[in-house]
Short mmCIF file of C-alpha atoms and ligand atoms in Angstrom, two decimals:
data_model
loop_
_atom_site.label_atom_id
_atom_site.label_comp_id
_atom_site.label_asym_id
_atom_site.label_seq_id
_atom_site.Cartn_x
_atom_site.Cartn_y
_atom_site.Cartn_z
CA MET A 22 154.69 60.44 137.65
CA ALA A 23 152.82 63.21 138.52
CA VAL A 24 149.37 63.11 138.81
CA GLN A 25 147.44 64.35 135.60
CA TYR A 26 144.31 65.95 136.86
CA ASP A 27 143.61 67.88 140.14
CA ALA A 28 139.77 66.23 139.44
CA VAL A 29 138.02 63.64 137.36
CA VAL A 30 134.37 64.30 137.01
CA VAL A 31 132.42 61.40 135.44
CA GLY A 32 129.42 62.67 133.76
CA ALA A 33 128.58 66.07 131.80
CA GLY A 34 125.13 66.40 133.05
CA PHE A 35 123.68 68.82 135.22
CA GLY A 36 125.06 67.52 138.11
CA GLY A 37 128.73 66.92 136.69
CA MET A 38 128.51 70.73 135.36
CA GLY A 39 127.39 71.73 138.60
CA ALA A 40 130.51 70.13 140.43
CA ALA A 41 132.63 71.35 137.77
CA ILE A 42 131.89 74.84 138.25
CA GLN A 43 132.43 74.77 141.88
CA LEU A 44 135.70 72.86 141.79
CA LYS A 45 136.94 75.98 139.12
CA ARG A 46 135.52 78.32 141.57
CA LEU A 47 137.85 77.07 144.13
CA GLY A 48 140.98 77.13 141.86
CA LEU A 49 141.00 73.54 140.72
CA ASN A 50 141.01 74.23 137.00
CA ASN A 51 143.18 71.12 135.83
CA LEU A 52 140.14 68.97 135.56
CA ALA A 53 138.83 66.23 133.07
CA ILE A 54 134.90 66.03 132.81
CA LEU A 55 134.45 62.60 130.87
CA GLU A 56 131.22 61.94 129.29
CA ARG A 57 130.04 58.37 127.52
CA GLU A 58 127.62 60.19 125.42
CA ASP A 59 128.56 62.24 122.34
CA ASP A 60 127.44 65.39 123.48
CA LEU A 61 126.61 67.29 127.03
CA GLY A 62 123.30 67.44 129.25
CA GLY A 63 122.95 64.01 130.47
CA THR A 64 119.26 63.29 130.72
CA TRP A 65 118.50 66.23 128.38
CA HIS A 66 120.73 65.02 126.00
CA VAL A 67 120.11 61.09 125.92
CA ASN A 68 115.98 61.69 126.05
CA ARG A 69 114.37 62.99 122.85
CA TYR A 70 111.25 61.23 122.71
CA PRO A 71 108.07 63.27 121.77
CA GLY A 72 106.40 65.05 124.52
CA LEU A 73 109.31 65.30 126.81
CA ALA A 74 109.20 67.89 129.02
CA VAL A 75 109.88 68.82 132.58
CA ASP A 76 107.48 68.45 135.44
CA ILE A 77 109.00 70.62 138.03
CA ALA A 78 108.42 74.25 137.09
CA SER A 79 111.44 75.56 135.03
CA VAL A 80 112.12 78.53 137.34
CA THR A 81 112.72 75.87 139.61
CA TYR A 82 114.35 73.28 137.44
CA SER A 83 117.72 75.39 136.95
CA TYR A 84 120.72 76.82 138.66
CA SER A 85 119.70 79.66 141.14
CA PHE A 86 123.02 81.35 139.99
CA GLU A 87 122.16 81.22 136.34
CA PRO A 88 118.71 81.96 135.68
CA ASN A 89 117.10 81.66 132.40
CA PRO A 90 114.74 84.37 131.70
CA HIS A 91 113.81 82.41 128.13
CA TRP A 92 111.79 79.62 129.57
CA SER A 93 108.85 79.66 126.90
CA ARG A 94 106.47 77.69 129.13
CA LEU A 95 106.06 77.23 133.03
CA PHE A 96 107.33 73.67 132.16
CA ALA A 97 109.74 74.09 129.48
CA PRO A 98 110.06 71.25 126.76
CA GLY A 99 113.13 69.07 126.72
CA ALA A 100 114.94 70.75 124.00
CA GLU A 101 114.94 73.98 125.96
CA LEU A 102 116.64 72.07 128.65
CA LYS A 103 119.35 70.75 126.53
CA LYS A 104 119.93 74.47 124.91
CA TYR A 105 120.18 75.65 128.74
CA ALA A 106 122.68 73.01 129.42
CA ASP A 107 124.76 74.13 126.16
CA HIS A 108 124.78 77.82 127.57
CA VAL A 109 125.81 77.01 130.82
CA ALA A 110 128.65 74.75 129.61
CA ASP A 111 129.59 77.85 127.47
CA LYS A 112 129.36 80.48 129.86
CA TYR A 113 131.23 78.50 132.74
CA ASP A 114 133.82 77.52 130.11
CA LEU A 115 133.39 73.85 130.78
CA ARG A 116 133.48 72.40 127.13
CA ARG A 117 137.28 72.40 127.18
CA HIS A 118 137.48 70.10 130.14
CA MET A 119 135.09 67.62 128.54
CA THR A 120 135.84 64.40 126.57
CA PHE A 121 132.80 62.71 124.89
CA GLY A 122 132.55 59.09 123.95
CA ALA A 123 134.62 58.66 127.08
CA VAL A 124 133.20 55.55 128.62
CA VAL A 125 134.60 55.24 132.16
CA ASN A 126 134.89 51.31 133.32
CA GLY A 127 136.11 52.08 136.59
CA ALA A 128 138.29 53.62 139.15
CA ARG A 129 140.71 52.80 141.88
CA TRP A 130 142.45 54.46 144.53
CA GLU A 131 146.22 54.23 144.79
CA GLU A 132 147.13 53.99 148.38
CA ASP A 133 150.82 54.82 147.93
CA GLU A 134 150.54 57.58 145.44
CA ALA A 135 147.23 58.72 147.37
CA HIS A 136 145.53 59.27 143.83
CA TRP A 137 142.60 58.02 141.69
CA VAL A 138 143.71 55.94 138.52
CA VAL A 139 140.69 55.90 136.10
CA SER A 140 140.17 53.32 133.33
CA VAL A 141 138.59 54.66 130.01
CA GLU A 142 137.65 52.32 127.38
CA GLY A 143 140.21 51.82 124.43
CA GLN A 144 142.37 54.68 126.28
CA PRO A 145 145.36 54.77 128.68
CA GLU A 146 144.58 54.96 132.31
CA ILE A 147 144.49 58.84 133.70
CA THR A 148 145.42 59.93 137.39
CA ALA A 149 143.73 62.54 139.27
CA THR A 150 143.73 63.78 143.17
CA TYR A 151 140.11 63.57 143.10
CA LEU A 152 137.48 61.84 141.81
CA LEU A 153 133.58 62.93 141.11
CA THR A 154 130.96 60.68 139.99
CA ALA A 155 127.98 62.44 138.81
CA THR A 156 126.37 59.70 136.87
CA GLY A 157 122.89 60.71 137.42
CA PHE A 158 120.03 58.42 138.67
CA LEU A 159 118.07 57.35 135.58
CA SER A 160 121.13 56.65 133.41
CA GLN A 161 121.14 53.06 132.74
CA PRO A 162 118.23 52.15 130.33
CA HIS A 163 115.89 48.95 131.56
CA ARG A 164 115.44 46.92 128.47
CA PRO A 165 112.74 44.18 130.12
CA ASP A 166 113.87 40.50 129.54
CA ILE A 167 110.55 39.43 128.18
CA SER A 168 110.65 35.95 126.31
CA GLY A 169 111.36 36.64 122.43
CA ILE A 170 111.81 39.95 122.47
CA ASP A 171 115.08 39.69 120.40
CA GLU A 172 112.93 37.49 117.67
CA PHE A 173 110.70 40.43 117.04
CA ALA A 174 111.26 41.55 113.35
CA GLY A 175 109.44 44.74 113.72
CA LYS A 176 110.90 48.37 115.06
CA ILE A 177 112.22 48.52 118.64
CA ILE A 178 112.53 51.69 120.38
CA HIS A 179 113.71 52.16 123.95
CA THR A 180 112.63 55.97 124.97
CA THR A 181 116.28 57.05 125.71
CA ALA A 182 117.35 56.20 122.20
CA TRP A 183 114.59 57.85 120.03
CA ASP A 184 114.83 57.68 116.35
CA ASP A 185 113.96 60.64 114.84
CA SER A 186 114.19 59.43 111.47
CA TYR A 187 111.52 56.85 112.16
CA ASP A 188 108.02 58.10 111.06
CA LEU A 189 105.40 56.56 113.53
CA ALA A 190 102.48 57.69 111.09
CA GLY A 191 100.20 54.89 110.32
CA THR A 192 102.00 52.52 112.28
CA LYS A 193 100.63 49.56 114.60
CA THR A 194 102.67 50.50 117.88
CA ALA A 195 102.62 48.80 121.00
CA ILE A 196 104.13 50.72 124.26
CA ILE A 197 104.92 48.77 127.16
CA GLY A 198 105.07 50.83 130.42
CA THR A 199 103.02 53.64 132.11
CA GLY A 200 105.61 55.42 134.08
CA ALA A 201 106.47 59.03 133.85
CA THR A 202 108.24 58.76 130.38
CA ALA A 203 104.98 57.02 129.15
CA VAL A 204 102.87 59.43 130.43
CA GLN A 205 104.48 62.29 128.44
CA LEU A 206 104.91 60.08 125.14
CA ILE A 207 101.40 58.23 125.08
CA PRO A 208 99.00 60.85 123.92
CA GLU A 209 102.26 62.07 121.46
CA VAL A 210 102.12 58.47 119.95
CA ALA A 211 98.37 58.20 119.81
CA ARG A 212 98.12 61.16 117.41
CA GLN A 213 100.51 59.50 115.11
CA ALA A 214 100.20 55.94 114.78
CA ALA A 215 96.92 54.08 113.07
CA ASP A 216 97.03 52.14 116.09
CA LEU A 217 98.46 52.26 119.45
CA THR A 218 98.16 49.31 122.48
CA VAL A 219 99.86 50.62 125.78
CA TYR A 220 100.83 47.38 128.20
CA GLN A 221 100.27 48.36 131.69
CA ARG A 222 101.45 46.52 134.72
CA THR A 223 101.07 49.14 136.98
CA PRO A 224 98.61 52.04 137.04
CA ILE A 225 100.00 55.66 137.81
CA TRP A 226 98.75 58.75 139.44
CA VAL A 227 98.24 61.49 137.29
CA VAL A 228 97.30 64.85 138.06
CA PRO A 229 96.63 68.07 135.67
CA LYS A 230 99.46 70.01 134.68
CA LEU A 231 99.08 73.72 135.31
CA ASP A 232 100.98 74.36 132.32
CA VAL A 233 100.94 77.58 130.40
CA PRO A 234 103.03 79.61 127.88
CA ILE A 235 105.27 82.32 129.53
CA PRO A 236 104.22 85.59 127.74
CA SER A 237 107.09 87.46 126.26
CA ALA A 238 106.33 90.24 128.28
CA VAL A 239 107.00 88.06 131.41
CA GLN A 240 110.15 86.93 129.61
CA LYS A 241 111.44 90.62 129.17
CA LEU A 242 110.07 91.18 133.03
CA PHE A 243 112.54 88.07 134.18
CA SER A 244 115.38 89.15 131.98
CA ARG A 245 115.24 93.15 132.95
CA ILE A 246 114.33 92.51 136.66
CA PRO A 247 116.07 89.36 137.96
CA LEU A 248 114.58 89.65 141.15
CA THR A 249 111.10 88.90 140.00
CA GLN A 250 112.33 85.55 138.70
CA ARG A 251 114.01 84.91 141.76
CA ILE A 252 110.25 85.60 143.36
CA ALA A 253 108.92 83.17 141.27
CA ARG A 254 111.20 80.75 142.10
CA ALA A 255 111.02 81.37 145.63
CA VAL A 256 107.26 80.69 145.33
CA SER A 257 107.77 77.44 143.31
CA SER A 258 110.37 75.87 145.26
CA GLY A 259 108.33 76.72 148.54
CA ILE A 260 105.26 74.80 147.03
CA LEU A 261 107.41 71.98 146.28
CA GLU A 262 109.01 71.97 149.41
CA MET A 263 105.75 71.84 151.29
CA ILE A 264 104.40 69.13 149.28
CA MET A 265 107.88 67.05 150.06
CA VAL A 266 107.80 67.89 153.69
CA SER A 267 104.27 67.23 154.25
CA ALA A 268 103.12 64.72 152.00
CA VAL A 269 106.06 62.32 151.53
CA LEU A 270 108.37 62.85 154.43
CA HIS A 271 105.33 63.37 157.15
CA TYR A 272 102.99 61.36 155.75
CA LYS A 273 102.03 59.67 158.83
CA GLN A 274 101.19 63.00 160.59
CA VAL A 275 99.52 64.54 157.36
CA LYS A 276 97.74 61.87 155.34
CA LEU A 277 95.42 64.61 154.21
CA LEU A 278 97.57 65.90 151.18
CA ASN A 279 98.29 62.13 149.61
CA LYS A 280 94.45 61.39 150.09
CA GLY A 281 93.28 64.75 148.62
CA ALA A 282 95.84 64.15 145.84
CA ALA A 283 94.71 60.53 145.17
CA ALA A 284 90.83 61.95 145.36
CA ALA A 285 91.89 64.78 142.65
CA SER A 286 93.44 62.34 140.57
CA ARG A 287 90.44 60.24 140.57
CA ALA A 288 88.08 63.04 139.87
CA PHE A 289 90.36 64.14 137.10
CA LEU A 290 90.12 60.78 135.57
CA ARG A 291 86.38 60.74 135.96
CA SER A 292 86.42 64.01 134.12
CA GLN A 293 88.28 62.44 131.46
CA VAL A 294 87.15 58.60 131.12
CA ARG A 295 83.31 57.95 131.05
CA ASP A 296 83.77 53.75 131.26
CA ALA A 297 84.07 52.95 134.74
CA ALA A 298 85.86 49.57 133.84
CA LEU A 299 88.81 51.80 131.85
CA ARG A 300 88.50 54.10 134.86
CA LYS A 301 89.27 51.15 137.40
CA GLN A 302 91.87 49.82 134.93
CA LEU A 303 93.47 53.27 135.13
CA THR A 304 93.46 53.72 139.33
CA PRO A 305 96.19 52.61 141.09
CA ASP A 306 95.84 50.48 144.32
CA TYR A 307 98.87 52.14 146.07
CA ASP A 308 99.06 55.45 147.89
CA PHE A 309 99.78 58.46 146.37
CA GLY A 310 103.51 59.27 146.52
CA CYS A 311 104.95 55.84 146.77
CA LYS A 312 106.14 56.10 143.41
CA ARG A 313 106.65 59.46 141.62
CA PRO A 314 103.34 60.89 140.77
CA THR A 315 103.09 62.40 137.06
CA PHE A 316 101.29 65.29 135.24
CA SER A 317 99.48 65.22 132.14
CA ASN A 318 96.35 66.82 130.77
CA SER A 319 95.84 64.70 128.21
CA TYR A 320 97.11 61.19 129.26
CA PHE A 321 93.66 59.39 130.48
CA ARG A 322 91.90 60.90 127.84
CA THR A 323 94.00 59.42 125.04
CA PHE A 324 92.58 56.02 126.30
CA THR A 325 89.42 56.90 124.79
CA LYS A 326 90.30 57.53 121.50
CA ARG A 327 89.24 54.77 119.23
CA ASN A 328 92.76 54.09 117.78
CA VAL A 329 94.19 53.37 121.58
CA HIS A 330 93.64 50.21 123.56
CA LEU A 331 94.79 49.51 127.26
CA GLU A 332 95.86 46.26 127.72
CA THR A 333 96.18 45.09 131.54
CA THR A 334 96.77 41.36 131.06
CA SER A 335 100.33 40.14 131.45
CA ILE A 336 102.72 39.84 128.73
CA ASP A 337 103.67 36.18 128.15
CA HIS A 338 105.98 36.77 125.18
CA ILE A 339 106.94 38.34 122.09
CA ALA A 340 106.54 36.83 118.74
CA ALA A 341 108.14 38.24 115.26
CA ASP A 342 105.25 40.11 114.51
CA GLY A 343 103.05 40.63 117.72
CA ILE A 344 102.79 40.73 121.69
CA VAL A 345 101.04 37.56 123.29
CA THR A 346 99.49 37.79 126.71
CA VAL A 347 99.17 35.14 129.04
CA ASP A 348 95.74 34.31 128.14
CA GLY A 349 96.82 33.61 124.27
CA ARG A 350 95.76 36.58 122.83
CA LYS A 351 98.06 38.04 119.98
CA THR A 352 98.26 41.73 119.25
CA GLU A 353 99.70 42.19 115.84
CA ILE A 354 102.31 45.15 115.74
CA ASP A 355 105.04 46.34 113.54
CA THR A 356 106.43 48.87 116.24
CA LEU A 357 107.77 48.39 119.73
CA VAL A 358 108.34 51.28 122.18
CA LEU A 359 110.12 50.35 125.57
CA ALA A 360 108.96 53.23 128.10
CA THR A 361 110.28 50.41 130.71
CA GLY A 362 112.53 53.06 132.72
CA PHE A 363 115.94 52.61 134.19
CA ASN A 364 117.79 50.05 136.30
CA LEU A 365 118.80 51.65 139.28
CA TRP A 366 119.94 49.10 141.90
CA ASP A 367 121.40 46.21 140.24
CA VAL A 368 123.78 48.50 137.88
CA ASN A 369 123.68 52.38 138.67
CA PHE A 370 124.88 52.32 142.38
CA PRO A 371 127.72 52.97 141.38
CA ALA A 372 127.37 53.21 137.61
CA ILE A 373 131.15 52.49 137.37
CA GLU A 374 133.61 50.07 139.39
CA VAL A 375 134.93 51.99 142.37
CA ILE A 376 137.44 50.41 144.19
CA GLY A 377 138.67 52.24 147.37
CA ARG A 378 141.26 51.59 150.26
CA GLU A 379 142.10 48.26 151.05
CA GLY A 380 140.78 47.03 147.62
CA ARG A 381 136.98 47.79 149.10
CA ASN A 382 134.53 47.32 146.18
CA LEU A 383 131.97 50.24 146.44
CA GLY A 384 129.13 48.23 144.81
CA LYS A 385 129.74 45.00 146.41
CA TRP A 386 130.10 46.86 149.94
CA TRP A 387 126.68 48.86 149.52
CA ARG A 388 125.18 45.56 148.36
CA ASP A 389 126.38 43.09 151.39
CA ASN A 390 125.81 46.06 153.67
CA ARG A 391 123.42 48.71 153.02
CA PHE A 392 123.43 51.52 150.79
CA GLN A 393 124.98 54.35 152.49
CA ALA A 394 126.64 57.90 151.97
CA TYR A 395 127.48 60.77 154.48
CA GLU A 396 125.39 63.45 153.69
CA GLY A 397 124.93 61.68 150.19
CA VAL A 398 128.18 62.53 149.03
CA SER A 399 131.18 60.41 150.37
CA VAL A 400 131.80 56.87 151.80
CA PRO A 401 134.33 55.50 154.33
CA HIS A 402 137.26 53.74 152.85
CA PHE A 403 136.91 55.94 149.72
CA PRO A 404 139.23 58.68 150.10
CA ASN A 405 139.17 61.79 147.80
CA PHE A 406 136.09 60.56 146.48
CA LEU A 407 132.49 62.38 146.17
CA THR A 408 129.76 60.14 144.59
CA LEU A 409 127.00 62.68 143.62
CA ALA A 410 124.25 60.34 142.64
CA SER A 411 124.15 58.21 145.85
CA PRO A 412 121.72 56.83 148.22
CA TYR A 413 120.00 59.35 150.50
CA SER A 414 121.49 62.27 148.02
CA TYR A 415 118.38 63.31 146.41
CA SER A 416 116.92 66.19 148.45
CA GLY A 417 113.79 67.91 147.57
CA LEU A 418 111.71 67.86 144.46
CA SER A 419 113.82 69.42 141.88
CA TYR A 420 117.22 67.66 141.11
CA PHE A 421 118.87 71.60 141.27
CA THR A 422 118.24 71.38 145.10
CA THR A 423 120.16 68.22 145.14
CA ILE A 424 123.09 69.84 142.81
CA GLU A 425 123.46 73.01 144.54
CA SER A 426 123.36 71.68 148.01
CA GLN A 427 126.15 69.14 146.87
CA MET A 428 128.13 72.32 145.39
CA GLN A 429 127.84 73.66 148.83
CA HIS A 430 129.50 70.33 150.76
CA ILE A 431 132.15 70.44 148.18
CA GLU A 432 132.68 74.32 148.79
CA ARG A 433 132.93 74.01 152.64
CA LEU A 434 135.23 70.44 152.28
CA PHE A 435 137.82 71.77 149.46
CA GLY A 436 137.95 75.16 151.43
CA GLU A 437 139.18 73.43 154.27
CA LEU A 438 141.66 71.34 152.73
CA LYS A 439 142.85 74.77 151.39
CA ARG A 440 143.06 76.27 154.61
CA ARG A 441 144.93 73.38 155.99
CA GLY A 442 147.30 72.77 153.14
CA ALA A 443 145.85 69.45 152.75
CA ASP A 444 144.97 67.16 149.72
CA THR A 445 143.50 64.15 151.21
CA PHE A 446 140.24 63.89 152.90
CA GLU A 447 137.81 60.82 153.95
CA VAL A 448 134.82 60.48 155.72
CA THR A 449 134.98 58.88 159.22
CA GLU A 450 132.95 55.82 159.89
CA ALA A 451 131.28 57.73 162.90
CA ALA A 452 129.99 60.47 160.93
CA ASN A 453 128.71 57.81 158.36
CA THR A 454 126.82 55.69 160.90
CA GLU A 455 125.31 58.88 162.54
CA PHE A 456 123.85 59.96 158.94
CA LEU A 457 122.33 56.59 158.04
CA ASP A 458 121.02 56.25 161.40
CA ARG A 459 119.37 59.75 161.16
CA MET A 460 117.75 59.03 157.57
CA THR A 461 116.51 55.85 158.67
CA GLU A 462 114.74 57.38 161.68
CA ASN A 463 113.10 60.19 159.63
CA LEU A 464 112.20 57.64 157.10
CA ALA A 465 109.80 55.86 159.37
CA ASP A 466 107.05 58.84 159.24
CA SER A 467 107.06 58.68 155.37
CA VAL A 468 104.60 58.03 152.75
CA PHE A 469 107.29 54.79 151.84
CA TYR A 470 106.87 52.87 155.11
CA GLY A 471 103.82 54.66 156.54
CA GLY A 472 101.98 54.27 153.55
CA SER A 473 100.62 51.33 151.53
CA CYS A 474 103.36 50.83 148.78
CA GLN A 475 103.33 47.11 148.48
CA THR A 476 101.87 47.00 144.88
CA ALA A 477 103.28 50.22 143.63
CA ARG A 478 106.64 48.47 142.11
CA SER A 479 108.51 51.90 142.79
CA TYR A 480 111.91 52.69 141.98
CA TYR A 481 112.58 54.54 144.86
CA PHE A 482 112.73 50.98 146.80
CA ASN A 483 115.54 48.80 146.65
CA GLN A 484 116.44 45.27 146.72
CA HIS A 485 116.84 45.28 150.66
CA GLY A 486 113.21 47.09 150.63
CA GLU A 487 114.44 50.17 151.71
CA ALA A 488 113.44 53.68 149.99
CA ALA A 489 117.00 54.81 149.78
CA ILE A 490 117.10 57.51 147.14
CA LEU A 491 115.90 60.65 148.72
CA ARG A 492 116.96 62.27 151.47
CA PRO A 493 114.26 62.40 154.33
CA THR A 494 114.94 66.12 155.33
CA SER A 495 113.56 69.39 154.59
CA THR A 496 116.01 70.72 151.75
CA ARG A 497 116.62 73.74 154.11
CA ASN A 498 118.19 71.12 156.44
CA ALA A 499 120.13 69.52 153.44
CA PHE A 500 121.77 73.32 152.40
CA VAL A 501 122.37 74.11 156.23
CA GLU A 502 124.07 70.71 156.69
CA ALA A 503 126.01 71.37 153.60
CA LYS A 504 127.41 74.71 154.74
CA ARG A 505 128.07 73.70 158.35
CA PHE A 506 128.68 70.09 158.60
CA PRO A 507 131.13 69.49 161.60
CA LEU A 508 134.80 68.97 159.91
CA GLU A 509 135.34 66.26 162.16
CA ALA A 510 133.28 64.28 160.02
CA TYR A 511 136.20 64.20 157.71
CA SER A 512 140.01 62.95 158.50
CA ILE A 513 141.94 65.43 156.33
CA SER A 514 145.81 65.08 155.69
P1 LIG B 13 109.87 54.31 135.24
O1 LIG B 13 108.86 55.06 136.22
O2 LIG B 13 110.34 53.51 135.92
O3 LIG B 13 108.56 53.40 134.68
C1 LIG B 13 108.86 52.14 133.76
C2 LIG B 13 107.46 51.61 133.43
O4 LIG B 13 107.76 50.16 132.61
C3 LIG B 13 106.52 51.10 134.36
O5 LIG B 13 105.31 51.53 134.18
C4 LIG B 13 106.96 49.65 134.67
O6 LIG B 13 105.62 48.87 135.03
C5 LIG B 13 107.17 49.35 133.01
N1 LIG B 13 107.93 47.83 132.89
C6 LIG B 13 108.97 47.85 133.19
N2 LIG B 13 109.65 46.51 132.81
C7 LIG B 13 108.48 45.70 132.69
C8 LIG B 13 108.12 44.65 132.16
N3 LIG B 13 109.09 43.61 131.75
N4 LIG B 13 106.54 44.43 131.89
C9 LIG B 13 105.79 45.54 131.71
N5 LIG B 13 105.99 46.69 132.34
C10 LIG B 13 107.43 46.80 132.38
O7 LIG B 13 110.30 55.08 134.22
P2 LIG B 13 109.77 56.25 133.21
O8 LIG B 13 111.14 56.29 132.29
O9 LIG B 13 108.78 55.92 133.03
O10 LIG B 13 110.26 57.38 134.27
C11 LIG B 13 111.32 57.54 134.91
C12 LIG B 13 111.69 58.93 135.56
O11 LIG B 13 111.87 59.95 134.51
C13 LIG B 13 110.55 59.40 136.17
O12 LIG B 13 110.30 59.05 137.49
C14 LIG B 13 110.60 60.91 136.04
O13 LIG B 13 111.42 61.26 137.15
C15 LIG B 13 111.35 61.16 134.66
P3 LIG B 13 105.82 48.67 136.63
O14 LIG B 13 105.49 49.85 137.37
O15 LIG B 13 107.41 48.39 137.24
O16 LIG B 13 105.07 47.87 137.04
#
């Protein structure tokens, strides 16, 4: 039977859409984009909690080839990101390729046919020449395994499944978690709930968010003279690059920036919280940068409100009507918000079962060996497969840098296939090993290994103690390599 699709793309977030746009540009129009949710947009469709916004300036956090002159603020609210995703899907004619509610269970490489067989829950298997997974990094919500949680009689909401119809007004709410999500959410919930207790296990570095509305005159300027927005993007991206390269990657050489940022965060905390004991509880004991730092002008101050309490004693269990800490105290609540983040390393790499050549199981192989992917996109033994949310793929601080460098990689690789009239590729062991060795070496200078990160509980680290998400190179290097990687890195037939 003839193969059904040129390519299957798993995931209709910005990553999957970027890959699909590139494939279409290369003439692969017979595409299936499979999405488990009921709409497109990935993170920006799933997350709808109050206070949701980007914390990378919007001129940078968007496709360079599709600037949006209409961002209302420097850091756009979540709903504008979803609207932008809809616009991109329409403009690049992606919707007709998308199937929603398509839960992909797994995919296996059929050696004899040289194609992928993709299994989708409740549907017949589908076949494709190429498989691209764009399943994101923060896509599998983490529901904590706290004793008694299932017996809680009140309302439980995970931040990735916000219930818009639920009214927080007058509630006695608890929020578990103080990550980037909680930092945005807590000030909003504090405004509505009668009483809010925040359960903090690890404090987080927070710095002020220099956010302002973008006046309509500037929006008009961006629209009429696109060059002005390109300049704004270049400036904002340049600042991010400087932070990434010096504070994260060259921590050993340039500790000053991290120390300065931590000092700025402490000064900001002092300006918002007078109570020294509370300040101490809110101050991290790990280096700035070990964990994703966050931005907020109201987070710290919220803990000084009369209806807000910070709880740092560990949770023992959850009862039907409240949370009991290990010292035996119970806080009665009727609403429990889980701002407990995502599981990356047990279930997300990869997000679906992928079986390559000679039955190699990608998830098992990564766990038994090391997490690795050549240029953050391809793996030996997995022909015609690109895994876009991979170890060492996240380049720079804006996800769009990663997406666009991967689009370049796709262009070079598929362009070569076309030139040779070939249809099968597989990265060589040698190229993969060289890349992994280089990333490992580069990481030695980073804050992850040079700094004090033991107490950060950062999701950047995997079960082997490796910080294997970020690509430890400049974004310039990522783009240069995406455009010019040696073609011998792949065996092409
Ligand atoms: P994060 O950053 O992973 O934060 C999750 C938070 O939940 C963090 O404070 C955790 O504490 C806490 N947590 C998780 N499990 C528990 C249990 N069992 N008990 C107590 N506390 C717990 O996820 P976010 O959603 O906030 O942010 C994810 C990304 O979204 C962010 O980096 C941005 O890129 C956007 P811990 O630190 O592990 O002690």
